[in-house]
Coordinates of N, CA and C in Angstrom, one line a residue:
X1 N 105.3 86.3 161.8 CA 106.0 85.4 160.9 C 105.3 84.1 161.2
X2 N 104.5 83.0 160.0 CA 104.2 82.1 160.3 C 104.5 81.0 159.5
X3 N 104.8 79.9 159.8 CA 105.0 78.7 159.0 C 103.7 77.9 158.8
X4 N 103.4 77.8 157.3 CA 102.3 77.3 156.8 C 102.3 75.9 156.1
X5 N 101.5 75.1 156.4 CA 101.8 73.8 155.5 C 100.4 73.2 154.9
X6 N 100.5 73.4 153.7 CA 99.4 73.1 152.7 C 99.7 71.8 151.9
X7 N 98.8 70.8 152.0 CA 99.3 69.4 151.3 C 100.6 69.2 151.4
X8 N 101.2 69.3 152.6 CA 102.6 69.0 153.1 C 103.8 69.6 152.4
X9 N 103.5 70.8 151.8 CA 104.5 71.7 151.3 C 104.5 72.9 152.2
X10 N 105.7 73.1 153.1 CA 105.8 74.0 154.0 C 106.3 75.3 153.2
X11 N 105.8 76.5 154.1 CA 106.3 77.7 153.4 C 106.2 78.8 154.4
X12 N 106.8 79.8 154.1 CA 107.2 80.6 155.4 C 106.3 82.0 154.9
X13 N 105.4 82.7 155.8 CA 104.9 83.7 155.4 C 105.1 85.2 156.4
X14 N 105.7 86.0 155.9 CA 106.3 87.0 156.6 C 105.6 88.3 156.3
X15 N 105.2 89.0 157.1 CA 104.5 90.6 156.8 C 105.6 91.6 157.1
X16 N 105.8 92.7 156.4 CA 106.2 93.8 156.8 C 105.5 94.7 157.7
X17 N 104.3 94.4 157.6 CA 103.7 95.4 158.5 C 102.2 94.8 159.0
X18 N 101.4 94.9 160.0 CA 100.2 94.3 160.3 C 99.4 95.6 160.5
X19 N 98.2 95.7 159.7 CA 97.4 96.7 159.7 C 95.9 96.2 159.5
X20 N 94.9 96.9 160.4 CA 93.9 96.4 160.5 C 92.8 97.7 159.6
X21 N 92.3 96.9 158.6 CA 91.4 98.0 157.8 C 90.4 98.8 158.8
X22 N 90.1 99.8 158.2 CA 89.1 100.4 158.9 C 87.4 100.2 158.7
X23 N 86.8 100.7 159.5 CA 85.5 100.0 159.5 C 84.7 101.0 158.6
X24 N 83.7 100.5 157.7 CA 83.1 101.1 156.4 C 82.3 102.2 157.4
X25 N 82.1 103.5 156.9 CA 81.6 104.6 157.4 C 80.3 104.4 157.7
X26 N 79.5 103.6 156.7 CA 77.8 103.4 157.1 C 77.7 102.0 157.7
X27 N 76.6 101.9 158.3 CA 76.3 100.7 158.9 C 75.7 99.5 158.2
X28 N 76.1 99.4 156.9 CA 75.4 98.6 155.9 C 76.0 97.2 156.3
X29 N 75.0 96.0 155.9 CA 75.3 94.6 156.1 C 75.2 94.0 154.9
X30 N 75.5 92.8 154.9 CA 75.6 91.8 153.7 C 75.0 90.4 154.4
X31 N 74.6 89.2 153.6 CA 74.4 88.0 154.2 C 75.1 87.1 153.0
X32 N 75.1 85.9 153.5 CA 75.5 84.7 152.6 C 74.1 84.3 152.1
X33 N 73.8 83.6 150.8 CA 72.5 83.4 150.4 C 73.0 82.2 149.4
X34 N 72.1 81.1 149.6 CA 72.3 80.0 148.5 C 70.9 79.7 148.0
X35 N 70.1 80.6 148.2 CA 68.9 80.2 147.3 C 67.8 79.4 148.3
X36 N 68.3 78.8 149.4 CA 67.6 78.0 150.4 C 67.0 79.0 151.5
X37 N 66.2 78.0 152.3 CA 65.1 78.7 153.5 C 66.3 79.5 154.6
X38 N 67.4 79.0 154.9 CA 67.8 79.8 156.0 C 68.4 81.2 155.4
X39 N 69.4 81.4 154.4 CA 69.6 82.7 153.9 C 68.5 83.6 153.6
X40 N 67.5 83.0 153.0 CA 66.5 83.9 152.4 C 65.7 84.3 153.7
X41 N 65.4 83.3 154.6 CA 64.9 84.0 155.9 C 65.6 85.0 156.7
X42 N 66.8 84.9 156.5 CA 67.7 86.0 157.5 C 67.6 87.3 156.0
X43 N 67.5 87.4 155.2 CA 67.4 88.3 154.5 C 66.2 89.2 154.5
X44 N 65.0 88.3 154.4 CA 63.5 88.8 154.5 C 63.2 89.4 156.0
X45 N 63.7 88.8 157.1 CA 63.3 89.3 158.4 C 64.2 90.6 158.7
X46 N 65.5 90.7 158.2 CA 66.3 92.0 158.4 C 65.6 93.1 157.4
X47 N 65.3 92.6 156.3 CA 64.7 93.7 155.5 C 63.4 94.2 155.7
X48 N 62.6 93.4 156.3 CA 61.5 93.8 156.7 C 61.3 94.1 158.2
X49 N 62.3 94.5 158.9 CA 62.5 94.7 160.1 C 62.1 94.0 161.2
X50 N 61.8 92.5 160.9 CA 61.4 91.5 161.8 C 62.4 91.0 163.0
X51 N 63.1 91.7 163.0 CA 64.3 91.4 164.5 C 64.5 92.5 165.5
X52 N 63.4 93.2 165.7 CA 63.5 94.2 166.5 C 64.8 94.9 166.5
X53 N 65.5 95.3 167.9 CA 66.6 95.9 167.9 C 68.0 95.1 167.5
X54 N 67.7 93.9 167.0 CA 68.9 93.1 166.5 C 68.8 93.4 164.7
X55 N 67.8 93.9 164.2 CA 67.6 94.4 162.9 C 68.8 95.0 162.3
X56 N 69.5 94.6 161.2 CA 70.5 95.1 160.7 C 70.2 95.8 159.2
X57 N 71.1 96.6 158.8 CA 70.7 97.2 157.5 C 71.1 96.5 156.5
X58 N 70.5 95.4 156.1 CA 70.8 94.6 155.3 C 70.6 94.9 153.6
X59 N 71.9 95.0 152.9 CA 71.7 95.6 151.6 C 72.1 94.6 150.5
X60 N 72.7 93.6 150.7 CA 73.3 92.9 149.7 C 73.1 91.5 150.1
X61 N 73.0 90.5 149.2 CA 73.1 89.0 149.6 C 74.4 88.6 148.6
X62 N 75.2 87.5 149.2 CA 76.3 87.1 148.4 C 75.9 85.7 148.2
X63 N 75.8 85.5 146.8 CA 75.8 84.2 146.4 C 76.8 83.1 146.0
X64 N 77.2 82.5 146.6 CA 78.5 81.6 146.6 C 78.4 80.7 145.8
X65 N 79.0 80.3 145.0 CA 79.1 78.9 143.9 C 80.7 78.4 144.4
X66 N 80.4 77.0 144.8 CA 81.8 76.5 145.5 C 81.5 76.0 146.9
X67 N 80.2 76.4 147.4 CA 79.6 75.9 148.7 C 78.6 75.0 148.6
X68 N 77.4 75.3 148.6 CA 76.1 74.5 148.4 C 76.2 73.9 146.8
X69 N 76.7 74.9 145.9 CA 76.4 74.4 144.4 C 78.1 74.2 143.9
X70 N 78.6 72.9 143.6 CA 80.1 72.7 143.3 C 80.1 73.8 142.1
X71 N 81.5 74.0 142.0 CA 81.9 74.7 140.8 C 82.0 74.5 139.1
X72 N 81.7 73.3 139.4 CA 81.3 72.6 138.0 C 79.9 72.5 137.4
X73 N 79.1 73.0 138.5 CA 77.8 73.0 138.0 C 77.1 74.3 137.4
X74 N 77.8 74.6 136.5 CA 77.5 76.2 136.2 C 75.8 76.3 135.7
X75 N 75.2 75.5 135.1 CA 73.9 75.5 134.6 C 73.1 75.8 136.0
X76 N 73.3 74.7 136.9 CA 72.6 74.7 138.3 C 72.8 76.2 138.9
X77 N 74.1 76.7 138.9 CA 74.4 78.0 139.7 C 73.6 79.2 139.0
X78 N 73.7 79.2 137.5 CA 73.0 80.0 137.1 C 71.4 80.1 137.0
X79 N 70.9 79.2 137.2 CA 69.3 78.9 137.4 C 68.6 79.5 138.8
X80 N 69.8 78.9 139.7 CA 69.4 79.3 141.2 C 70.0 80.7 141.5
X81 N 71.0 81.5 140.7 CA 71.2 82.6 140.8 C 70.1 83.6 140.5
X82 N 69.5 83.3 139.3 CA 68.3 84.0 138.4 C 67.2 84.1 139.5
X83 N 67.0 83.0 140.0 CA 65.8 82.8 141.1 C 66.1 83.5 142.4
X84 N 67.3 83.5 142.9 CA 67.6 84.2 143.8 C 67.8 85.9 143.9
X85 N 68.1 86.1 142.7 CA 68.1 87.5 142.2 C 66.8 88.1 142.4
X86 N 66.0 87.5 141.8 CA 64.3 87.9 141.6 C 63.7 87.8 143.0
X87 N 64.2 86.7 144.1 CA 63.5 86.8 145.3 C 64.1 88.2 146.1
X88 N 65.3 88.3 146.0 CA 65.7 89.4 146.5 C 65.6 90.6 146.2
X89 N 65.4 90.7 144.9 CA 64.9 92.0 144.3 C 63.7 92.4 144.8
X90 N 63.0 91.6 145.0 CA 61.3 91.9 145.7 C 61.5 92.6 147.0
X91 N 62.6 92.6 147.6 CA 62.6 92.9 149.0 C 63.6 94.1 149.1
X92 N 64.0 94.3 147.8 CA 65.2 95.9 147.6 C 66.6 95.3 148.0
X93 N 67.1 94.2 147.8 CA 68.3 93.6 147.8 C 69.0 93.4 146.5
X94 N 70.6 93.7 146.4 CA 71.2 93.4 145.5 C 71.8 91.8 145.7
X95 N 72.1 91.3 144.5 CA 72.8 90.0 144.9 C 74.5 90.3 144.2
X96 N 75.3 89.6 145.0 CA 76.5 89.9 144.4 C 77.3 88.2 144.0
X97 N 77.3 87.8 143.2 CA 78.0 86.7 142.6 C 79.3 86.4 142.9
X98 N 79.5 85.2 143.7 CA 80.9 85.1 144.2 C 81.3 83.7 144.0
X99 N 82.3 83.1 143.4 CA 82.8 81.8 143.3 C 84.2 81.5 144.0
X100 N 84.2 80.5 144.6 CA 85.7 80.0 145.4 C 85.8 78.6 145.2
X101 N 87.2 78.0 145.1 CA 87.5 76.8 145.1 C 87.6 76.4 146.8
X102 N 87.4 76.9 147.6 CA 88.0 76.9 149.0 C 87.6 75.5 149.7
X103 N 86.4 74.9 149.0 CA 86.0 73.6 149.6 C 87.1 72.6 149.5
X104 N 87.7 72.8 148.2 CA 88.6 71.6 147.9 C 89.9 71.4 148.8
X105 N 90.2 72.9 149.5 CA 91.3 72.9 150.3 C 91.3 72.0 151.8
X106 N 90.0 71.9 152.2 CA 89.9 71.3 153.5 C 89.1 69.6 153.5
X107 N 89.6 68.9 154.1 CA 89.1 67.4 154.1 C 87.8 67.3 155.0
X108 N 87.8 68.0 155.9 CA 86.5 68.2 156.8 C 85.8 69.3 156.6
X109 N 85.3 69.5 155.5 CA 84.7 70.6 155.1 C 83.3 70.8 156.1
X110 N 82.6 70.2 156.6 CA 81.4 70.2 157.5 C 81.9 71.1 158.9
X111 N 83.2 70.8 159.3 CA 83.8 71.8 160.4 C 84.4 73.0 159.9
X112 N 84.7 73.2 158.6 CA 85.4 74.3 158.1 C 84.8 75.4 157.5
X113 N 83.5 75.1 156.8 CA 82.8 76.0 156.1 C 82.6 77.1 156.7
X114 N 82.1 77.5 158.0 CA 81.8 78.6 158.6 C 82.9 79.7 158.6
X115 N 84.3 79.1 158.8 CA 85.5 79.9 158.5 C 85.6 80.4 157.3
X116 N 85.3 79.2 156.1 CA 85.5 79.8 154.9 C 84.7 80.9 154.4
X117 N 83.3 80.5 154.7 CA 82.2 81.5 154.6 C 82.6 83.1 155.0
X118 N 83.0 83.1 156.2 CA 83.4 84.3 156.8 C 84.6 85.0 156.3
X119 N 85.6 84.1 155.8 CA 86.8 84.5 154.7 C 86.2 85.4 153.3
X120 N 85.3 84.4 153.0 CA 84.8 85.1 151.6 C 84.3 86.2 151.7
X121 N 83.1 86.4 153.0 CA 82.5 87.6 153.0 C 83.2 88.7 153.7
X122 N 84.4 88.5 154.4 CA 85.3 89.4 154.9 C 86.3 90.2 153.8
X123 N 86.1 89.6 152.6 CA 87.0 90.0 151.2 C 86.0 91.2 150.9
X124 N 84.8 91.7 151.4 CA 83.8 92.3 150.8 C 83.8 93.5 151.9
X125 N 84.3 93.4 152.8 CA 84.3 94.4 154.0 C 84.4 95.8 153.8
X126 N 85.0 96.3 152.6 CA 85.2 97.7 152.2 C 84.0 98.5 152.3
X127 N 83.0 97.7 151.7 CA 81.2 98.4 151.3 C 80.7 98.1 152.6
X128 N 80.7 97.1 153.4 CA 80.1 96.8 154.6 C 80.6 96.7 155.6
X129 N 80.0 96.8 156.7 CA 80.8 96.6 158.1 C 80.4 95.3 159.0
X130 N 79.4 94.7 158.4 CA 78.7 93.4 158.7 C 78.2 92.5 158.0
X131 N 78.7 91.1 158.4 CA 78.1 90.1 157.5 C 77.2 89.2 158.5
X132 N 76.1 88.6 157.9 CA 75.1 87.8 158.6 C 75.4 86.5 157.9
X133 N 75.7 85.4 158.5 CA 75.8 83.9 158.4 C 74.2 83.5 159.0
X134 N 73.4 82.7 157.8 CA 72.4 82.2 158.5 C 72.4 81.1 159.3
X135 N 71.9 80.8 160.4 CA 71.8 79.6 161.1 C 71.0 78.5 160.2
X136 N 71.7 77.1 160.4 CA 70.8 76.2 160.1 C 70.1 75.3 161.1
X137 N 70.9 75.7 162.2 CA 70.4 74.9 163.4 C 69.7 75.8 164.5
X138 N 68.8 75.6 165.5 CA 68.1 76.2 166.3 C 69.0 76.1 167.6
X139 N 69.1 77.1 168.5 CA 69.8 77.1 169.7 C 69.6 75.7 170.6
X140 N 68.5 75.1 170.4 CA 68.2 73.8 171.2 C 68.8 72.6 170.7
X141 N 69.4 72.7 169.5 CA 69.6 71.6 168.5 C 71.0 72.1 167.8
X142 N 72.1 72.7 168.6 CA 73.5 72.7 168.3 C 74.4 71.3 167.8
X143 N 74.9 71.4 166.7 CA 75.8 70.1 166.3 C 76.9 70.5 166.7
X144 N 77.9 69.9 167.5 CA 79.0 70.2 167.7 C 80.1 69.3 167.4
X145 N 81.3 69.1 166.9 CA 81.7 70.2 166.1 C 81.0 70.4 165.0
X146 N 80.8 71.6 164.5 CA 80.1 72.1 163.1 C 80.7 73.3 162.6
X147 N 80.8 73.7 161.3 CA 81.5 74.6 160.7 C 80.9 76.0 161.2
X148 N 79.5 76.1 161.4 CA 79.0 77.3 161.6 C 78.0 77.3 162.8
X149 N 78.1 78.1 164.0 CA 77.1 77.9 165.1 C 77.1 79.4 165.9
X150 N 76.2 79.5 166.4 CA 76.0 80.7 167.4 C 77.1 81.0 168.3
X151 N 78.0 79.8 168.4 CA 79.0 79.8 169.5 C 80.2 80.3 169.0
X152 N 80.5 80.1 167.7 CA 81.6 80.6 167.0 C 81.8 81.4 165.8
X153 N 80.7 81.5 165.2 CA 80.7 82.5 164.2 C 81.2 83.9 164.4
X154 N 80.9 84.7 165.5 CA 81.2 85.9 166.1 C 82.6 85.7 166.3
X155 N 83.3 84.9 166.5 CA 84.8 84.8 166.8 C 85.5 84.9 165.8
X156 N 84.8 85.0 164.5 CA 85.4 85.2 163.2 C 85.4 86.6 162.9
X157 N 84.9 87.6 163.6 CA 84.9 88.8 163.4 C 86.3 89.4 163.4
X158 N 86.5 90.6 163.1 CA 87.6 91.5 163.2 C 87.2 93.1 163.7
X159 N 88.1 93.5 164.1 CA 87.7 95.0 164.7 C 87.0 96.0 163.5
X160 N 87.1 95.6 162.3 CA 86.6 96.5 161.3 C 85.1 95.9 160.4
X161 N 85.0 94.5 161.0 CA 83.9 93.6 160.2 C 83.6 92.8 161.3
X162 N 82.1 92.9 161.3 CA 81.6 91.9 162.3 C 80.7 90.8 161.6
X163 N 80.9 89.7 162.2 CA 80.4 88.5 161.7 C 78.9 88.2 162.7
X164 N 78.0 88.1 162.2 CA 76.8 87.9 163.0 C 76.2 86.5 162.7
X165 N 75.8 85.4 163.7 CA 75.2 84.1 163.4 C 73.9 84.7 163.5
X166 N 72.9 84.2 162.5 CA 71.6 84.9 162.7 C 70.5 83.9 162.4
X167 N 69.3 83.7 163.2 CA 68.4 83.0 162.8 C 68.1 81.7 163.6
X168 N 69.2 81.5 164.6 CA 69.0 80.2 165.3 C 67.6 80.1 166.3
X169 N 67.0 81.5 166.4 CA 65.8 81.2 167.3 C 64.6 81.0 166.8
X170 N 64.7 80.5 165.4 CA 63.6 79.9 164.6 C 63.6 78.4 164.1
X171 N 62.5 77.8 164.3 CA 62.6 76.3 163.5 C 62.3 76.7 162.1
X172 N 62.9 75.5 161.1 CA 62.5 75.7 159.7 C 61.1 76.0 159.4
X173 N 60.1 75.4 160.0 CA 58.5 75.7 159.9 C 58.4 77.2 160.0
X174 N 58.9 78.0 161.1 CA 58.8 79.1 161.3 C 59.3 80.1 160.2
X175 N 60.5 79.4 159.9 CA 61.2 80.4 158.7 C 60.6 80.5 157.6
X176 N 59.9 79.2 157.0 CA 59.1 78.9 155.9 C 57.7 79.9 156.0
X177 N 57.3 80.1 157.2 CA 56.0 81.1 157.2 C 56.7 82.2 157.0
X178 N 57.7 82.8 157.5 CA 58.1 84.2 157.2 C 58.2 84.4 155.7
X179 N 59.0 83.3 155.0 CA 58.9 83.6 153.5 C 57.6 83.4 152.8

């Protein structure tokens, strides 16, 4: 039982039972992509097996509207989605379009976007057991507090779905070279 407060309206949430979903039977993974360097780098390095023992069986990219591209910019979203589909298709990945208004619920978005991203990806856990969140910072350039980091993303995992922070070992120019 929890008391939740959203925009100064309090309401009670009570569950009859608390159950954990079962882990997907296969080892498939997905990642968030926005058409930018970080997400495309994560996709390419895993699909090409460039991560050594850390390589995941990456199968799909989740293209989110409402994060980098605002919900009202439908033409921009459609254009970037088309380009991202082409790039991911070239390495054998599907794209899952996804839209959310979660950004409008939080005043400190730069501190909350990692949890929001993990929430969106976790909605898809029935088909995959792992989600990769691409790093925008390197290990030696961490910004704290920040919504997504190598320190916090893994803490958003559940018993049935693993969240992995990926790519903090590479500088931006190294990522572009891989692409």
